[in-house]
Amino acid sequence: MKRGDIKTAASSQGRWANSGNGIALYPVDIDHPVFTAVVSPDTAFWALVDKSELAGVFTDGHPLYREYYRKAETFAHEMNALRFGQKPSAVYVNPTERCNLDCSYCYIPGEMRKDGRDMPKEVLIGALERMKRYFRRNTPEDYKPEVIFHGSEPMLNREAVFAAIDYFGDDFRFGVQTNGTLLDRESADFLMSRGVGIGFSLDAPEAVLASRTRKTWLGDGIYDTVVQAIELVKGYDRYSVICTVTKENMAALVDMVDFFHAMEVPVCMLNPVRCTRVGGHMMKPDDAAVAKYYLQALDRTHELYRETGRKLVVANFANILLAVLAPTARKLMCDISPCGGGRCFVALSAKGDLFPCSEFVGLPEFNGGSVFHEDIDDVLEKTSFRKVTGRKVEDIDPCNRCAIRHFCGSPCPAEAYSLHGTMRSPGAFCELYEKQVRYAMRLIADGKADDFLEDNWENSVETVFDLALSSPA
Amino acid sequence: MKQHQTTQKNKTVIIARRKRSSAKGTGLSHYILIEKPSEKKEHGKKA
């Protein structure tokens, strides 16, 4: 199916899946005792089919195929709009190049983090004015664009960041992604009083392991400081903690979710390390091994929920689950093809230059030019951006023949480019995604999916397909 | 979400479901910008 068009010149009536004008509908084993999935790759449509009934789905006139065929074009248009019809509505801002830490996997070059520049307050506000004008032209009137202060370490330029938050007030929704080492009571109160989202980073539930990846330039761990900072925002409903998953800490993921849950962290992310720079690549865990630990951690979050009634949402998995249940309701724009870089959001460097994503800030060939001197619409069309926004799973082997390609998106382009020198290479954690999608489908089969999503997630979605068929037991 | 139960008389043999964001366009957000459900309908992008 091409861009939502299921009609071709062929005379086939499309009566059967997988031939002629029939729609692709591939069986995918999900390691479930009763159900196998069938997936239509181009539309991300799926069904769970009792294994004893599987062959029947592919017979002429089967109600599943018939009903899906009626909706397939609508779903294809929906995916097309999601994948190709967006304009940026968020900006990731690096208000400084500097960082007080030297984490082993950071994607910002070391010399930049050590001796880089800060963005003066007036320059930051001027840059955000430019972004605001762009967003106003390209987003609905009642939509509030997003500004996320990101790293290096934004709190090293706290004065400018806080000035911008107060200057723009309700013009934006703000977030700060921080290593937590510079967040004192005063700063935490400032951010919480203004409803700013706060993201922390912590890689282990104890100091020795945590310091293997996240440390100062002198090599000292920062675990205690970060835990104290997280304590400052306990009870605040807009914070999260990222655990970057490496070969060092993957075996501790179950302990990590225990720790987060005990700290009453509402949302965490267990992000596999990005291999954009050598340091990250050196920390890359084995794909199959990390998948095993990752799913064990998900199991543990469910046990904790059942034991206590309180959820710890693993947001990056929840996003995969959403991609299956409601493709257009997903939130993170990494696990989609093309990724969100340069099409759903942009990144602004401390020098005022635009990049498709923060992940590219250390790669000069992806510099789209100054926010002060270039028209943002023109920047989005430059080669530096088009290389990223044009990267799609249909052009990548084996994604072009993968049934679950639109639940995964084969992230990340910066990583693929750095590792293989080409955008047309797959993401670094293919098997982890295979297993996450299967896990998500097993949850759906067992009626447990809600337990892994934010409460009331269904308030903002509508049902567009709902078929449940029964047969005598 | 429904619980898929097997009774003595009938068993569920096919489950197919799809939902879509009822916000304008998609619900693009960021993991550190945790939304309250009541806010979600205000957000979204024009496709």
XYZ file of C-alpha atoms in Angstrom:
520
model
C 0.000 0.000 0.000
C 1.434 3.374 -0.980
C 0.650 6.462 1.003
C -2.908 5.504 1.765
C -3.881 4.389 -1.724
C -5.080 0.813 -1.768
C -6.358 0.972 -5.339
C -4.036 -0.124 -8.105
C -4.370 -0.813 -11.818
C -4.561 -4.537 -11.125
C -7.895 -6.231 -11.844
C -7.817 -8.100 -8.537
C -10.829 -7.443 -6.309
C -8.638 -7.732 -3.242
C -10.651 -10.640 -1.839
C -7.707 -12.399 -0.261
C -5.024 -11.117 2.001
C -1.470 -11.166 0.701
C -2.196 -11.482 -3.027
C -3.283 -9.172 -5.834
C -5.032 -6.097 -4.473
C -5.542 -7.910 -1.204
C -4.071 -6.245 1.834
C -0.985 -7.578 3.543
C -1.893 -9.389 6.741
C 0.960 -11.318 8.229
C 0.908 -13.795 11.114
C 3.264 -12.915 13.949
C 3.841 -15.320 16.803
C 3.589 -13.525 20.151
C 4.551 -16.418 22.428
C 1.052 -16.622 23.864
C -0.623 -19.941 24.704
C -3.838 -19.109 22.841
C -3.341 -16.242 20.413
C -1.228 -15.442 17.399
C -1.200 -11.914 16.024
C -1.931 -10.950 12.462
C -0.536 -7.573 11.467
C -1.020 -5.366 8.460
C 2.364 -3.635 8.307
C 1.482 -0.486 6.372
C -1.458 0.549 8.520
C -0.272 -0.893 11.845
C -3.591 -2.735 12.057
C -3.514 -5.894 14.153
C -5.759 -8.635 15.406
C -5.225 -11.443 17.872
C -6.430 -14.746 16.532
C -6.901 -18.031 18.369
C -4.263 -20.321 16.899
C -6.899 -22.894 16.003
C -8.711 -20.272 13.893
C -5.716 -18.760 12.160
C -6.117 -20.405 8.771
C -9.729 -19.272 8.568
C -8.706 -15.600 8.635
C -7.167 -16.042 5.197
C -10.220 -17.621 3.575
C -12.520 -15.737 1.213
C -15.070 -13.595 3.023
C -13.758 -13.977 6.560
C -15.315 -11.206 8.699
C -11.996 -9.991 10.089
C -10.513 -9.413 6.656
C -13.795 -8.052 5.296
C -14.157 -5.523 8.107
C -10.545 -4.520 7.943
C -10.688 -4.105 4.184
C -13.483 -1.576 4.640
C -11.364 0.502 6.993
C -7.903 -0.036 5.553
C -7.797 3.089 3.440
C -8.870 5.254 6.381
C -6.169 3.696 8.536
C -3.607 4.213 5.814
C -4.504 7.916 5.592
C -4.293 8.140 9.373
C -0.775 6.689 9.340
C 0.172 8.909 6.449
C -0.901 12.028 8.337
C 0.929 10.872 11.447
C 4.103 10.114 9.532
C 4.222 12.832 6.929
C 1.675 15.517 7.813
C 3.177 17.041 10.931
C 4.939 20.315 11.530
C 7.203 20.986 14.501
C 5.352 21.941 17.657
C 8.176 21.586 20.165
C 11.774 22.705 20.550
C 14.547 21.137 22.578
C 16.809 23.942 23.730
C 20.399 23.556 24.854
C 20.805 26.814 26.825
C 24.440 25.937 27.415
C 26.990 23.668 25.829
C 28.560 23.017 29.198
C 27.986 20.169 31.582
C 29.343 19.560 35.055
C 29.312 15.822 34.381
C 31.231 13.566 32.030
C 28.841 10.668 31.547
C 30.408 7.906 29.533
C 27.700 7.698 26.868
C 26.889 11.371 26.303
C 26.166 12.329 22.706
C 27.469 15.874 23.164
C 31.205 16.101 22.342
C 33.436 16.315 25.425
C 35.212 19.530 24.424
C 31.844 21.217 23.998
C 30.631 20.081 27.419
C 33.875 21.113 29.093
C 34.610 24.499 27.554
C 31.476 25.413 25.673
C 29.433 28.567 25.776
C 26.241 29.620 27.505
C 23.384 31.274 25.681
C 22.908 34.771 27.143
C 19.464 35.439 28.599
C 18.535 37.999 25.953
C 19.652 35.677 23.167
C 17.648 32.789 24.598
C 14.517 34.912 24.832
C 15.106 36.220 21.314
C 15.479 32.685 19.973
C 12.294 31.542 21.676
C 10.470 34.573 20.245
C 11.428 33.317 16.798
C 10.219 29.840 17.660
C 6.994 31.214 19.086
C 6.221 33.039 15.854
C 6.899 29.891 13.883
C 4.677 27.770 16.140
C 1.882 30.340 15.996
C 1.813 30.031 12.214
C 1.838 26.253 12.245
C -0.183 25.025 15.228
C -3.860 25.353 16.143
C -4.809 28.498 18.050
C -5.529 26.649 21.280
C -2.359 24.591 21.111
C 0.489 25.375 23.468
C 3.886 24.533 21.961
C 6.524 22.862 24.070
C 9.969 24.024 25.101
C 12.247 21.470 26.720
C 15.534 22.701 28.151
C 17.903 19.898 27.508
C 21.511 18.934 27.805
C 24.338 19.380 28.260
C 23.181 20.579 31.705
C 20.612 23.377 31.434
C 20.803 24.246 35.122
C 24.316 25.589 34.535
C 22.532 28.474 32.838
C 19.721 28.637 35.339
C 19.380 32.404 35.284
C 18.607 32.462 31.565
C 16.342 29.402 31.724
C 14.273 30.737 34.593
C 14.089 34.190 33.009
C 12.728 32.629 29.812
C 10.153 30.576 31.730
C 8.851 33.712 33.434
C 9.103 35.832 30.293
C 6.964 33.519 28.177
C 4.681 32.204 30.917
C 1.702 30.528 29.321
C 2.991 30.850 25.764
C 4.695 27.489 26.098
C 4.587 24.324 28.136
C 8.037 24.018 29.646
C 10.183 21.097 30.687
C 13.724 20.799 32.014
C 15.794 17.653 31.573
C 18.518 17.845 34.223
C 21.162 15.633 35.771
C 19.776 16.827 39.115
C 23.087 17.841 40.663
C 22.309 21.568 40.652
C 18.672 21.432 41.642
C 18.304 23.017 45.070
C 15.134 23.715 47.035
C 14.766 27.180 45.540
C 15.075 25.898 41.973
C 12.724 23.016 42.570
C 10.115 25.339 44.061
C 10.470 27.708 41.119
C 9.930 24.956 38.559
C 7.050 23.315 40.416
C 5.275 26.616 41.027
C 5.228 27.204 37.281
C 4.138 23.711 36.347
C 7.392 22.925 34.566
C 8.018 19.267 33.773
C 11.213 17.992 35.372
C 13.200 15.059 34.083
C 16.077 13.526 36.035
C 18.663 10.951 35.089
C 19.737 8.091 37.315
C 21.159 4.797 36.105
C 21.183 2.533 39.135
C 19.562 1.961 42.505
C 22.873 2.253 44.338
C 25.913 4.488 44.234
C 28.697 2.250 42.958
C 26.813 1.013 39.923
C 25.352 4.458 39.216
C 28.819 6.017 39.142
C 30.061 3.672 36.418
C 28.304 5.749 33.786
C 27.242 9.037 35.374
C 30.072 10.931 37.048
C 31.889 14.243 37.348
C 34.900 15.229 35.305
C 37.012 14.013 38.206
C 35.259 10.654 38.124
C 33.214 11.108 41.278
C 29.741 9.591 41.495
C 26.695 11.802 41.954
C 24.140 9.252 43.101
C 23.422 10.744 46.544
C 23.014 14.261 45.147
C 20.568 13.115 42.494
C 18.498 11.059 44.922
C 18.262 14.112 47.196
C 17.151 16.235 44.238
C 14.437 13.719 43.341
C 13.260 13.829 46.952
C 12.752 17.590 46.552
C 9.975 17.031 44.016
C 8.338 14.013 45.666
C 4.575 14.293 45.234
C 4.872 16.625 42.246
C 2.926 15.118 39.373
C 5.128 16.313 36.534
C 8.442 14.673 36.908
C 10.070 11.565 35.588
C 13.398 9.779 35.791
C 15.386 8.367 32.908
C 17.518 5.303 33.431
C 19.852 4.854 30.494
C 20.262 1.130 30.012
C 23.810 -0.027 29.313
C 25.786 -3.229 29.558
C 26.766 -2.046 33.038
C 23.303 -1.770 34.563
C 21.013 -3.977 32.453
C 21.071 -6.785 35.017
C 19.872 -4.332 37.675
C 16.690 -3.196 35.896
C 14.366 -5.109 38.209
C 16.061 -3.506 41.221
C 15.843 -0.178 39.435
C 12.063 -0.301 39.088
C 11.784 -1.449 42.702
C 13.814 1.592 43.680
C 11.806 4.011 41.539
C 8.556 2.630 42.844
C 9.724 2.915 46.447
C 10.643 6.544 45.760
C 7.138 7.087 44.378
C 8.460 8.115 40.976
C 5.331 8.328 38.804
C 6.957 7.818 35.402
C 10.332 6.477 34.366
C 12.011 5.630 31.127
C 14.325 2.701 30.628
C 16.102 3.985 27.554
C 18.631 1.781 25.794
C 21.802 3.803 25.416
C 22.175 5.691 22.161
C 25.286 4.695 20.297
C 25.688 8.031 18.542
C 29.198 8.553 19.892
C 31.969 6.115 20.751
C 31.281 6.346 24.484
C 27.709 5.217 23.996
C 28.733 2.462 21.619
C 31.196 1.144 24.198
C 28.339 0.890 26.681
C 25.922 -0.851 24.319
C 24.330 -3.921 25.888
C 23.746 -7.082 23.923
C 20.346 -6.725 22.262
C 18.906 -10.105 23.281
C 20.293 -9.866 26.809
C 18.915 -6.410 27.442
C 15.530 -7.477 26.119
C 15.366 -10.245 28.716
C 16.125 -7.886 31.598
C 13.856 -5.228 30.191
C 10.834 -7.531 30.118
C 11.621 -8.756 33.609
C 11.533 -5.132 34.754
C 8.160 -4.651 33.066
C 6.874 -7.767 34.823
C 8.089 -6.319 38.097
C 6.260 -3.015 37.577
C 3.099 -5.026 37.159
C 3.697 -7.001 40.328
C 4.275 -3.745 42.195
C 1.073 -2.313 40.817
C -0.893 -5.378 41.861
C 0.713 -5.335 45.312
C 0.310 -1.617 46.050
C -2.284 -0.201 43.655
C 0.270 2.401 42.561
C 1.701 2.408 39.059
C 5.200 3.082 37.896
C 4.676 3.789 34.210
C 7.643 2.884 32.015
C 6.984 5.578 29.475
C 9.020 4.291 26.580
C 7.308 0.896 26.794
C 3.924 2.574 27.319
C 4.589 4.378 24.068
C 5.075 1.099 22.216
C 1.860 -0.174 23.770
C 0.083 2.979 22.642
C 1.553 2.596 19.167
C -0.249 -0.763 19.017
C -3.519 0.277 20.661
C -3.883 3.754 19.222
C -1.126 4.666 16.768
C -1.950 8.368 16.612
C -2.106 8.715 20.388
C 1.542 7.858 20.920
C 3.542 10.568 22.607
C 7.211 9.930 22.059
C 8.356 10.553 18.545
C 11.489 8.426 18.500
C 9.755 5.095 17.858
C 8.103 6.067 14.628
C 9.280 6.377 11.061
C 10.276 9.000 10.101
C 11.233 9.899 13.667
C 10.061 13.202 15.102
C 13.415 14.908 14.581
C 12.981 17.884 12.276
C 9.298 17.202 11.655
C 7.567 17.118 15.083
C 10.267 19.011 16.939
C 13.606 20.707 16.391
C 16.637 21.254 18.595
C 18.236 24.623 19.256
C 21.912 24.690 20.179
C 23.517 27.168 22.582
C 24.971 28.948 19.548
C 21.464 29.500 18.191
C 21.699 26.879 15.458
C 18.879 24.519 14.573
C 19.321 20.761 14.388
C 16.712 18.055 13.729
C 17.219 16.690 17.268
C 19.601 17.129 20.210
C 21.147 13.820 19.228
C 22.657 15.576 16.171
C 24.134 18.583 17.972
C 27.614 17.030 17.856
C 27.336 16.297 14.115
C 27.977 19.556 12.169
C 26.639 18.161 8.892
C 23.164 18.258 10.459
C 23.330 21.945 11.353
C 20.385 23.640 9.655
C 21.587 27.201 10.308
C 20.867 29.991 12.755
C 17.409 30.521 14.182
C 18.146 34.252 13.904
C 19.185 34.306 10.257
C 17.167 31.592 8.590
C 13.487 31.117 7.957
C 12.531 28.016 9.933
C 10.416 26.687 7.075
C 13.510 26.881 4.879
C 15.617 25.122 7.501
C 13.195 22.199 7.527
C 13.766 21.739 3.792
C 17.559 21.781 3.948
C 19.501 18.618 3.250
C 20.686 18.560 6.851
C 17.061 18.113 7.923
C 15.725 16.196 4.952
C 18.274 13.447 5.551
C 16.548 12.823 8.878
C 12.936 13.517 7.979
C 13.333 11.429 4.832
C 14.579 8.360 6.681
C 11.767 5.843 6.591
C 11.449 2.155 7.331
C 10.370 1.360 3.774
C 13.928 2.162 2.676
C 15.695 0.138 5.343
C 16.468 -3.573 5.236
C 15.032 -5.574 7.044
C 12.418 -3.008 8.181
C 10.894 -2.930 4.693
C 9.747 -6.525 5.223
C 9.075 -6.331 8.950
C 5.451 -6.659 10.054
C 5.916 -4.507 13.147
C 7.850 -1.669 11.512
C 5.300 0.970 12.484
C 5.289 -0.018 16.136
C 9.052 0.481 16.250
C 10.202 2.966 13.617
C 13.776 1.629 13.691
C 15.261 4.386 15.844
C 17.505 6.282 15.890
C 18.783 7.999 12.730
C 21.660 9.730 14.523
C 22.730 6.398 15.908
C 22.316 4.605 12.587
C 24.312 7.306 10.821
C 27.092 7.258 13.391
C 27.326 3.487 13.526
C 26.990 2.697 9.839
C 27.556 5.960 7.974
C 24.147 5.777 6.337
C 20.591 6.602 7.283
C 19.422 3.462 5.535
C 20.509 1.179 8.311
C 18.318 -0.220 11.081
C 18.230 0.834 14.705
C 20.608 -0.665 17.231
C 18.022 -2.586 19.271
C 15.900 -4.474 16.763
C 15.305 -7.507 18.989
C 14.392 -5.361 21.981
C 11.602 -3.854 19.884
C 10.506 -7.242 18.590
C 10.134 -8.427 22.158
C 8.437 -5.270 23.402
C 5.792 -5.474 20.691
C 5.130 -9.130 21.446
C 4.944 -8.346 25.142
C 2.471 -5.538 24.404
C 0.286 -7.893 22.390
C 0.339 -10.517 25.128
C -0.845 -7.854 27.574
C -3.729 -7.037 25.257
C -4.589 -10.717 24.891
C -4.647 -11.091 28.661
C -6.579 -7.860 29.306
C -3.684 -6.244 31.208
C -2.685 -3.402 28.921
C -4.290 -0.676 31.036
C -2.047 -1.622 33.936
C 0.957 -0.343 31.983
C -0.505 2.971 30.830
C -1.217 6.243 32.526
C -4.592 6.314 34.252
C -7.467 7.525 32.095
C -5.443 7.288 28.907
C -8.613 6.321 27.082
C -10.180 9.717 27.782
C -8.339 11.201 24.842
C -8.969 8.449 22.286
C -11.939 7.145 20.362
C -12.566 3.607 19.144
C -12.420 3.197 15.370
C -12.335 -0.596 15.140
C -13.615 -3.141 17.614
C -14.223 -6.717 16.605
C -14.477 -9.640 18.996
C -15.543 -13.004 17.603
C -16.373 -16.059 19.662
C -16.867 -19.700 18.895
C -18.094 -22.655 20.937
C -15.443 -23.811 23.363
C -10.240 -2.210 28.458
C -12.111 -5.433 28.197
C -11.061 -8.583 29.899
C -11.109 -11.459 27.459
C -12.796 -14.267 29.264
C -13.406 -17.752 28.122
C -16.687 -19.208 29.258
C -17.751 -22.794 29.200
C -19.921 -22.175 26.168
C -17.919 -19.715 24.119
C -14.360 -18.637 23.793
C -13.049 -15.471 22.215
C -11.210 -16.416 19.064
C -10.535 -13.011 17.511
C -9.789 -9.682 19.136
C -9.190 -6.722 16.846
C -9.208 -3.201 18.131
C -7.936 0.195 17.143
C -8.300 3.597 18.693
C -7.266 7.007 17.542
C -6.391 10.198 19.290
C -9.423 12.431 19.624
C -7.190 15.484 20.016
C -6.543 17.529 16.894
C -4.010 15.513 14.959
C -1.674 13.622 17.237
C -0.948 13.897 20.912
C 2.713 14.769 20.540
C 4.209 15.349 23.909
C 7.362 14.638 25.787
C 8.057 12.246 28.578
C 8.956 15.001 31.009
C 5.860 16.982 30.124
C 3.471 14.688 31.870
C -0.054 15.597 31.006
C -3.079 15.311 33.139
C -5.837 13.528 31.238
C -8.030 16.614 31.427
C -5.411 18.579 29.516
C -4.957 16.174 26.685
C -7.806 17.302 24.514
C -6.374 20.807 24.462
C -3.260 19.618 22.753
C -2.496 18.181 19.394
C -1.188 19.093 16.042
C -2.890 19.977 12.871
C -2.019 17.333 10.361
